[in-house]
PDB file of C-alpha atoms in Angstrom:
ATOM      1  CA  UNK A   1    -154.691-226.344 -45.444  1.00 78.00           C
ATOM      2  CA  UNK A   2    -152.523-223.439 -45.637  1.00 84.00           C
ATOM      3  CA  UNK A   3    -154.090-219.533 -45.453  1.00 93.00           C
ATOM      4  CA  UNK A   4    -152.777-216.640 -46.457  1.00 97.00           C
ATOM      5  CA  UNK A   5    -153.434-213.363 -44.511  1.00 97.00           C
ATOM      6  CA  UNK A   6    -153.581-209.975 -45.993  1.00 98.00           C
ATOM      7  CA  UNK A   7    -155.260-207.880 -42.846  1.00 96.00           C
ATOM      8  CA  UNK A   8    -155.473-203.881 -44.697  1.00 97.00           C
ATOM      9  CA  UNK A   9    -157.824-203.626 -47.777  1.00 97.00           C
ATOM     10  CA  UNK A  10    -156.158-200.593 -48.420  1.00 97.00           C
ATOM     11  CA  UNK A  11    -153.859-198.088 -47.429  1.00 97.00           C
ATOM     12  CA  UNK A  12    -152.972-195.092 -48.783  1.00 97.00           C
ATOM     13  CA  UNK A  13    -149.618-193.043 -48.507  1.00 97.00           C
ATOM     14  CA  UNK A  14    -147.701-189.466 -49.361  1.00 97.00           C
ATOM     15  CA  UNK A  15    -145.351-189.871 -52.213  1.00 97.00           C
ATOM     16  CA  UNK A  16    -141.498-190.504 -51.111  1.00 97.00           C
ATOM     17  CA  UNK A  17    -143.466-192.221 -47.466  1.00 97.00           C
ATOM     18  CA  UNK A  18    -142.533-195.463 -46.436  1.00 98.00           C
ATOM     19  CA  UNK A  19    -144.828-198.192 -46.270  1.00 98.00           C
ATOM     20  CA  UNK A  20    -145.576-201.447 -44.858  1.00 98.00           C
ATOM     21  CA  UNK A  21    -147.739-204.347 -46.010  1.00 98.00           C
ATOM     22  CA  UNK A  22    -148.414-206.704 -43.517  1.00 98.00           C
ATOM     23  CA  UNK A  23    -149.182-210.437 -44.436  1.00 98.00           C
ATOM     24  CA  UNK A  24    -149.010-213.616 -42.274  1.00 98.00           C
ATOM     25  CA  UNK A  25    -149.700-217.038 -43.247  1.00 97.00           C
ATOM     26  CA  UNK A  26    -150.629-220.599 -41.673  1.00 95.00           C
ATOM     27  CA  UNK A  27    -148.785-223.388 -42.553  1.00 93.00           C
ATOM     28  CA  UNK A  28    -147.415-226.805 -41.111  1.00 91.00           C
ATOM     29  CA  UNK A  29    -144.493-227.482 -43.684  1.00 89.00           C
ATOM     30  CA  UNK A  30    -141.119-226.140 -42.916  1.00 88.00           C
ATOM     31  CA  UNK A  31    -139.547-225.433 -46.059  1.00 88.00           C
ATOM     32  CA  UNK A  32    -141.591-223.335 -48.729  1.00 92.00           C
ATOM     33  CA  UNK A  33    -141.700-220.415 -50.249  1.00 94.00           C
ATOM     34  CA  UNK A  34    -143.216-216.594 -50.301  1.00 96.00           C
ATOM     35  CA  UNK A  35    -143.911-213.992 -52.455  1.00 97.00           C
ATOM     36  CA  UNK A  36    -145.089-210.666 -53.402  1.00 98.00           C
ATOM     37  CA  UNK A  37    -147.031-209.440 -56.564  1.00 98.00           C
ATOM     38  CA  UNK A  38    -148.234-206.166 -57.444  1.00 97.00           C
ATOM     39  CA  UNK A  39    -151.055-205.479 -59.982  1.00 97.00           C
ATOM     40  CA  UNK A  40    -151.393-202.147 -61.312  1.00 94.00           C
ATOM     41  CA  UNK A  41    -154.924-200.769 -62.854  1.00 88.00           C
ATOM     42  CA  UNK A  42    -152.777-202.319 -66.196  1.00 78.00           C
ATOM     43  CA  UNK A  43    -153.920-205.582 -65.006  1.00 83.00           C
ATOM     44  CA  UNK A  44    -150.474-207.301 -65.217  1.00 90.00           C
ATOM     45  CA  UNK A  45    -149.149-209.115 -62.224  1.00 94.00           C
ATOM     46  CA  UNK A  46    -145.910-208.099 -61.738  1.00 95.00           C
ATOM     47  CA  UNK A  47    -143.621-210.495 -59.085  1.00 95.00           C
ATOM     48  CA  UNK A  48    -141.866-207.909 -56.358  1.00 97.00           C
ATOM     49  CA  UNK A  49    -139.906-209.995 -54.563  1.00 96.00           C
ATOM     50  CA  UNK A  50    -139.472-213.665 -53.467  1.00 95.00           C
ATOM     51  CA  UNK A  51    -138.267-215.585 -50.345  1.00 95.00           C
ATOM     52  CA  UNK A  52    -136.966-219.155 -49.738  1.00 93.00           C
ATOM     53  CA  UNK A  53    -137.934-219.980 -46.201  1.00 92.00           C
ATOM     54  CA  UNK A  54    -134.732-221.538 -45.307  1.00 90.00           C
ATOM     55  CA  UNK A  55    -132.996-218.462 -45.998  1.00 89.00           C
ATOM     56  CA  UNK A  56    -132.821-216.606 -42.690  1.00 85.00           C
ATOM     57  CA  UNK A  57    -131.850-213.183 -44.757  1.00 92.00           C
ATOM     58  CA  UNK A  58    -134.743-211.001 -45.923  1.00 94.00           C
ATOM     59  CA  UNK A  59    -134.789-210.782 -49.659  1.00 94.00           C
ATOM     60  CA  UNK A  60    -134.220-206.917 -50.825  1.00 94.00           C
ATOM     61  CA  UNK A  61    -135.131-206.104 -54.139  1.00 93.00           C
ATOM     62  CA  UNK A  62    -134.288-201.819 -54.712  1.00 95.00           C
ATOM     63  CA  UNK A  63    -136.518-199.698 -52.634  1.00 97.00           C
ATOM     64  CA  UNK A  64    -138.677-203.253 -51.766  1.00 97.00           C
ATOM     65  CA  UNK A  65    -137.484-205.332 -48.851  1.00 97.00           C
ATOM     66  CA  UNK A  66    -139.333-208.274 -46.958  1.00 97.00           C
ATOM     67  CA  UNK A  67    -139.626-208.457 -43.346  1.00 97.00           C
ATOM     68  CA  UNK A  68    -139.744-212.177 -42.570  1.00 96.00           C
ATOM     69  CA  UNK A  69    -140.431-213.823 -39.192  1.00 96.00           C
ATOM     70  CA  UNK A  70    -140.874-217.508 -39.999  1.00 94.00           C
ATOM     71  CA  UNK A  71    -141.912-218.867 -36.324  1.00 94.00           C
ATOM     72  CA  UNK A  72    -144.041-215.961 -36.310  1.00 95.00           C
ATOM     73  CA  UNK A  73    -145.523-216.814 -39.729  1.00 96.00           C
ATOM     74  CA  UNK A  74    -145.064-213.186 -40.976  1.00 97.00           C
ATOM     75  CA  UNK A  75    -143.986-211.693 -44.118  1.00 97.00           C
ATOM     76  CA  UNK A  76    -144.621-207.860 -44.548  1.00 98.00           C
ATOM     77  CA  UNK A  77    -143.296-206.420 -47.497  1.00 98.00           C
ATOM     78  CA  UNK A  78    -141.823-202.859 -47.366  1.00 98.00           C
ATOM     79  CA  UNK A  79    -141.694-200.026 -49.869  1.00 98.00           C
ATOM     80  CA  UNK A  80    -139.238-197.567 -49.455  1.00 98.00           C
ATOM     81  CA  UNK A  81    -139.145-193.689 -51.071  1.00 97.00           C
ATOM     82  CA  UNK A  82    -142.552-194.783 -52.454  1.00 97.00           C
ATOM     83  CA  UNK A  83    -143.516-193.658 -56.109  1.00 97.00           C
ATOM     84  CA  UNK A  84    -146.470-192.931 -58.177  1.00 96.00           C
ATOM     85  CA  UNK A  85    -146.127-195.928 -60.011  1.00 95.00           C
ATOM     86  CA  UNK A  86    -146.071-197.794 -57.213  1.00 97.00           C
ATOM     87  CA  UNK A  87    -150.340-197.973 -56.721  1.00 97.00           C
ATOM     88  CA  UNK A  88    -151.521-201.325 -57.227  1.00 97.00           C
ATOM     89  CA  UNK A  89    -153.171-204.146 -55.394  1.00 97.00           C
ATOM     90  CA  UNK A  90    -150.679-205.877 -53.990  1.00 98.00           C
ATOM     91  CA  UNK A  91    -150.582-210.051 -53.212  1.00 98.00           C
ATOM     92  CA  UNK A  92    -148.541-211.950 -50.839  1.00 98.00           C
ATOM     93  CA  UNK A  93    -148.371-215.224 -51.824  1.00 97.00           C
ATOM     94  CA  UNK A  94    -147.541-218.937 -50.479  1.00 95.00           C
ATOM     95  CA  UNK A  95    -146.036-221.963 -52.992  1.00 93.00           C
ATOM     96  CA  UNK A  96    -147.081-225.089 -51.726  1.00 84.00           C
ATOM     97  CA  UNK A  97    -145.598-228.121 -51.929  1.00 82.00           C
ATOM     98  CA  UNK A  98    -147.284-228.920 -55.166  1.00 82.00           C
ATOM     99  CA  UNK A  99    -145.861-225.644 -56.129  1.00 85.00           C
ATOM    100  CA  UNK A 100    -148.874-224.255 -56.330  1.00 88.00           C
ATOM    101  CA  UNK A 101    -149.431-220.519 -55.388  1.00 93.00           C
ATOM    102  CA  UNK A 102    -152.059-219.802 -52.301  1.00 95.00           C
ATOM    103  CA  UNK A 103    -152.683-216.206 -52.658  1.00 97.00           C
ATOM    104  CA  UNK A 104    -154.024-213.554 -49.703  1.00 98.00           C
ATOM    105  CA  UNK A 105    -156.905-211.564 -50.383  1.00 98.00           C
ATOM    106  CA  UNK A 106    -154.566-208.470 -51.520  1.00 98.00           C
ATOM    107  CA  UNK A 107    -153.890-205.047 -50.242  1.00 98.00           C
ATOM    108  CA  UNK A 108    -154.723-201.724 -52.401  1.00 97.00           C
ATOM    109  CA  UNK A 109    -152.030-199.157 -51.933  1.00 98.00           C
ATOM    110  CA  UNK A 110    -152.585-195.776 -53.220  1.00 97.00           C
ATOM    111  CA  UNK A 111    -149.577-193.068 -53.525  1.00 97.00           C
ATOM    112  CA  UNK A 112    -150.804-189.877 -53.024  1.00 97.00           C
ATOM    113  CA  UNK A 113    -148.738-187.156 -54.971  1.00 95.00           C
TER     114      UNK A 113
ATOM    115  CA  UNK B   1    -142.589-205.740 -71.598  1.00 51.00           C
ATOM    116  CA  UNK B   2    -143.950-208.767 -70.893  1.00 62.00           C
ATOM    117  CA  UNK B   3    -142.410-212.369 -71.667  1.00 90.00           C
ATOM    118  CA  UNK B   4    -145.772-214.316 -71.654  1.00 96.00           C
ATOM    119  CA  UNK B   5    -147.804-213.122 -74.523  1.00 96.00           C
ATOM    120  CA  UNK B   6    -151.791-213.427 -74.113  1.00 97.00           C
ATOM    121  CA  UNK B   7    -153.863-212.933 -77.212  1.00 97.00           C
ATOM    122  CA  UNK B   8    -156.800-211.392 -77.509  1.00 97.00           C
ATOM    123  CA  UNK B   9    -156.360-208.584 -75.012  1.00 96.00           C
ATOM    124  CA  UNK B  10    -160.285-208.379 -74.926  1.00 96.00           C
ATOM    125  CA  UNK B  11    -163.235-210.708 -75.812  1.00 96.00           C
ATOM    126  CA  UNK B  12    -166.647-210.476 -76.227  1.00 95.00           C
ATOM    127  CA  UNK B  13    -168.675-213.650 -76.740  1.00 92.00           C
ATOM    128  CA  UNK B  14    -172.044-214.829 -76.735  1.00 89.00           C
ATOM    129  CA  UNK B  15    -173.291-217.740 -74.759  1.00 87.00           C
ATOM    130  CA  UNK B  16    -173.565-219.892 -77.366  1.00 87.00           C
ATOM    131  CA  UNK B  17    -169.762-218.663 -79.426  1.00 88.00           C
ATOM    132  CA  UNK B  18    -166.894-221.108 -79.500  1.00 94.00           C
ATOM    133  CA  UNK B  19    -164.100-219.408 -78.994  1.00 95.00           C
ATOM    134  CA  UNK B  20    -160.261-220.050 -78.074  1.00 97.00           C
ATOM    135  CA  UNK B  21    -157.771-217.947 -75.298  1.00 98.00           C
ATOM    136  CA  UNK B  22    -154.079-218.290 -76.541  1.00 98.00           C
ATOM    137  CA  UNK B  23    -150.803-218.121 -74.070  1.00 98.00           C
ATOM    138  CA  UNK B  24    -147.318-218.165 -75.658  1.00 97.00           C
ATOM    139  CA  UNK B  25    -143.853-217.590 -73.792  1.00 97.00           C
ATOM    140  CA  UNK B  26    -140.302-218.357 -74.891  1.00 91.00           C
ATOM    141  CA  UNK B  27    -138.239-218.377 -71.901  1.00 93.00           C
ATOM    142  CA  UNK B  28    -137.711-222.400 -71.969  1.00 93.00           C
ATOM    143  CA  UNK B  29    -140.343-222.876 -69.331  1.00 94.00           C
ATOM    144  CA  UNK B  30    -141.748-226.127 -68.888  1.00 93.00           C
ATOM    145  CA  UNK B  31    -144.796-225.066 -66.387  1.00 94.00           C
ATOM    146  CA  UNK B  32    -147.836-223.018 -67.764  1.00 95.00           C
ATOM    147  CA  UNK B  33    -150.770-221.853 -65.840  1.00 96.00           C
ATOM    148  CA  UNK B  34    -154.197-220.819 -66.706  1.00 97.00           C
ATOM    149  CA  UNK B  35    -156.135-218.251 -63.726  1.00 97.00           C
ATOM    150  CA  UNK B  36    -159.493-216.616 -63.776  1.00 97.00           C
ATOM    151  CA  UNK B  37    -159.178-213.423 -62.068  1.00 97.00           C
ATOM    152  CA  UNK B  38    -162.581-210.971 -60.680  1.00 96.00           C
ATOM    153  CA  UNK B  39    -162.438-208.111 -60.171  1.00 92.00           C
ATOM    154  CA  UNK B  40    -160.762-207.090 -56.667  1.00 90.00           C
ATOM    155  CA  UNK B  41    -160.137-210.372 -55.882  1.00 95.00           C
ATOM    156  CA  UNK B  42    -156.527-212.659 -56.279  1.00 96.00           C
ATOM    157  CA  UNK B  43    -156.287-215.243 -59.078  1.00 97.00           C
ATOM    158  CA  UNK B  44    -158.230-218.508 -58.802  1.00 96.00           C
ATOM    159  CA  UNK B  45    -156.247-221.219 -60.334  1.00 95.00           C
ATOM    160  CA  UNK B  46    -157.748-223.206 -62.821  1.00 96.00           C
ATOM    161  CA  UNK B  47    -155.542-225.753 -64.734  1.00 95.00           C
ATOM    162  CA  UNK B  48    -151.472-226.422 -64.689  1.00 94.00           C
ATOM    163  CA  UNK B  49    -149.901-228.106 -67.761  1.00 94.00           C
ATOM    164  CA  UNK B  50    -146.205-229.703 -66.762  1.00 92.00           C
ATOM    165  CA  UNK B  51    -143.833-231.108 -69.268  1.00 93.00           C
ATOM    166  CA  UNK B  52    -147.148-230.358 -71.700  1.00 93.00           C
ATOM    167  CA  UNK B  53    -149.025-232.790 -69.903  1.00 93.00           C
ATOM    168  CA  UNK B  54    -152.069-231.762 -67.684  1.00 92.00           C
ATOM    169  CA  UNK B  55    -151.354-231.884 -64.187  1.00 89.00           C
ATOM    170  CA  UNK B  56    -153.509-230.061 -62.098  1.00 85.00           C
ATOM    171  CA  UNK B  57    -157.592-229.418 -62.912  1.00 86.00           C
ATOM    172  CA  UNK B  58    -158.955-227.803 -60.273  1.00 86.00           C
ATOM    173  CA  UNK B  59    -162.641-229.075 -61.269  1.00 87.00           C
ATOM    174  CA  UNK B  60    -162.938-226.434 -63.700  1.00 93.00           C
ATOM    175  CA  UNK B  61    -166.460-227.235 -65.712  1.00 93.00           C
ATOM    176  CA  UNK B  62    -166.154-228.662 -68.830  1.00 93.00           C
ATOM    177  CA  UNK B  63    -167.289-225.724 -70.921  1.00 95.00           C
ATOM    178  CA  UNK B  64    -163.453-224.678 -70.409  1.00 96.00           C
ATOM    179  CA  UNK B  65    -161.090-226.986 -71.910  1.00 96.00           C
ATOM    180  CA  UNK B  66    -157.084-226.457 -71.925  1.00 96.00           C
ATOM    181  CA  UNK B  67    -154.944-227.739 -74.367  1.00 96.00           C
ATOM    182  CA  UNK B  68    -151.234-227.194 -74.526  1.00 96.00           C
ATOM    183  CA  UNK B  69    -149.714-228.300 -78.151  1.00 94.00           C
ATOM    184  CA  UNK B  70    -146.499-227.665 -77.032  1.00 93.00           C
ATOM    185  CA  UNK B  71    -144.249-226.137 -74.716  1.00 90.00           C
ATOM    186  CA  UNK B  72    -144.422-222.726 -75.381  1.00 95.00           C
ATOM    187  CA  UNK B  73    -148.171-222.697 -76.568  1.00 97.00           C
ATOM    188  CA  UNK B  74    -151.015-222.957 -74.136  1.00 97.00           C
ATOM    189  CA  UNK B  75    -154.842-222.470 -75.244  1.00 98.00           C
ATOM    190  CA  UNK B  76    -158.087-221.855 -73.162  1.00 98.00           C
ATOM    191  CA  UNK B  77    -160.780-223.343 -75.830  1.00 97.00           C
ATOM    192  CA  UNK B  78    -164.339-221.794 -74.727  1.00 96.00           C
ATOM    193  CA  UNK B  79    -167.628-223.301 -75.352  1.00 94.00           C
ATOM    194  CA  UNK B  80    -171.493-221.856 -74.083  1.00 92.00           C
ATOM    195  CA  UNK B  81    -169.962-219.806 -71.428  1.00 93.00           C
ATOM    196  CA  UNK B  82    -172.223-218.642 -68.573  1.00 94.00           C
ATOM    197  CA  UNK B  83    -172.249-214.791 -67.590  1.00 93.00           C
ATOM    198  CA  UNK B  84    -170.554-215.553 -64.354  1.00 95.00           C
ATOM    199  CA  UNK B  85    -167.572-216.750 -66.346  1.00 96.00           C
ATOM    200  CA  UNK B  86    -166.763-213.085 -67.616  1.00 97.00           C
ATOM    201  CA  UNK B  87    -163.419-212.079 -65.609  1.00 97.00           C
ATOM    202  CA  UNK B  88    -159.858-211.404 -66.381  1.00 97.00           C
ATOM    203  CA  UNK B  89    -158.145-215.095 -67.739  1.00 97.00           C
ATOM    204  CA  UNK B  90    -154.513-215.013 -66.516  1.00 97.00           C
ATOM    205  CA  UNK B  91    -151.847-216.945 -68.174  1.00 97.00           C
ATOM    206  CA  UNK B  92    -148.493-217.874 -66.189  1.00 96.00           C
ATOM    207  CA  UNK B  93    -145.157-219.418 -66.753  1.00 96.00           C
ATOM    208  CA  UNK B  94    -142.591-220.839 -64.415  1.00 94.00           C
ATOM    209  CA  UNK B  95    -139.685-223.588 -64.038  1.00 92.00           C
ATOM    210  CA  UNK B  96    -140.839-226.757 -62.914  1.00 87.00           C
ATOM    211  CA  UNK B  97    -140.518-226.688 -58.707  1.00 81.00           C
ATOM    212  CA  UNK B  98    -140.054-223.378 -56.165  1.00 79.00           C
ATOM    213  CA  UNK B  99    -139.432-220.562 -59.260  1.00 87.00           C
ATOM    214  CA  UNK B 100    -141.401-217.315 -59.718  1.00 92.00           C
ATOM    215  CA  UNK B 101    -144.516-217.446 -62.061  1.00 94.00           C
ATOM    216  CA  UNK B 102    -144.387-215.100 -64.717  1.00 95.00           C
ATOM    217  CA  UNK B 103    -147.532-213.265 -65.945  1.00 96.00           C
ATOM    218  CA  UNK B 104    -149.381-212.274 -69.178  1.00 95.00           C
ATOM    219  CA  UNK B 105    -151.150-209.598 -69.578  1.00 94.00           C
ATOM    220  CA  UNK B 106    -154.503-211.040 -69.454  1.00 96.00           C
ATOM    221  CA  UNK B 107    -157.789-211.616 -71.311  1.00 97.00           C
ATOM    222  CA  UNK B 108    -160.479-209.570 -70.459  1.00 96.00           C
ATOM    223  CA  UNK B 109    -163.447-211.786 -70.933  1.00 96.00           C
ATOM    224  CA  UNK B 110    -167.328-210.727 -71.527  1.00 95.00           C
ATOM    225  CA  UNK B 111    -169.820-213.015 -71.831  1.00 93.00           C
ATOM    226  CA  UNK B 112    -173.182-211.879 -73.307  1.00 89.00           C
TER     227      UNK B 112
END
């Protein structure tokens, strides 16, 4: 069964920082895809940014970029010139083959002003 | 704003109410998605409707039952809820296959 990985709870950065969010998953299928939600205290999930695991480029959406490693099984997101708005829990996400969405526990990221 | 309209925002219901979730989008997509969501936790999935047809239950108990009347419409009908069934009710949308869901706003559900 596939797992998905989301190792910091929280995490909690300066305004205008950069930040990482690390999240690594286990599956035996090759092609498949990952993504990245963010929930604000507004309760909406919000999709960041998706990738297509054949795709060897790292999807870049603005100041959010994906670092992914696929033998490595590793998808950290990235949040560049970070912003108030930008606290939420954030989910990384796998889609099945059913298309279904396996999500990782989620990581709450605080900007700090 | 959001494309996937959930009414009502919040609920409050006794044990014992019937009572109905609605989920509505107009982007042409022919997936829909119902998720319970606690608190600090990721959504659980619950039930997926495809072409309007149920495809997916994922043993949900029976005091939840989905109905999708067509393909813009899906429904959460509620019936002698338990207090452990009071959590945020997440509708989605996608494409049929690898596409993004796309998220309501939620229900925020209390059960007496």
């Amino acid at each position: 069964a596939q797992t998905v990985t989301q190792s910091q709870p929280e995490m909690s950065v300066q305004e205008a920082e950069t930040v990482t969010l690390s999240c690594t998953y286990d599956t035996s299928e090759n092609n498949y895809y990952l993504f990245w939600y963010k929930q604000p205290p507004s309760r909406q999930m919000i999709l960041v940014i998706r990738q297509e695991a054949y795709k060897q480029q790292n999807a870049t959406e603005n100041r959010f970029s994906v670092n992914f490693q696929k033998a490595a099984k590793s998808f950290s997101l990235k949040i560049s010139d970070s912003q108030l708005g930008d606290t939420a829990m954030y989910f990384c996400a796998f889609m099945d083959s059913n298309y279904q969405l396996i999500w990782g526990a989620g990581t709450k990221l605080i900007i700090k002003p | 704003d959001t494309e996937v309209t959930q009414t009502p925002k919040h609920l409050v219901m006794g044990m014992t109410n019937k009572k109905s979730l609605k989920c509505e989008q107009h982007m042409g997509h022919r997936a829909m998605y119902w998720y319970k969501q606690k608190a600090k936790k990721p959504p659980e999935l619950m039930f997926v409707y495809s072409y309007e047809k149920l495809s997916i239950n994922e043993s949900v108990p029976s005091r939840f039952s989905p109905e999708c009347p067509n393909s813009s419409l899906l429904n959460l009908h509620l019936h002698a809820l338990q207090p452990e069934d009071s959590a945020l009710y997440l509708c989605a949308s996608s494409q049929v296959g690898g596409r993004p869901q796309h998220f309501g706003d939620g229900t925020r559900l209390s059960i007496l």
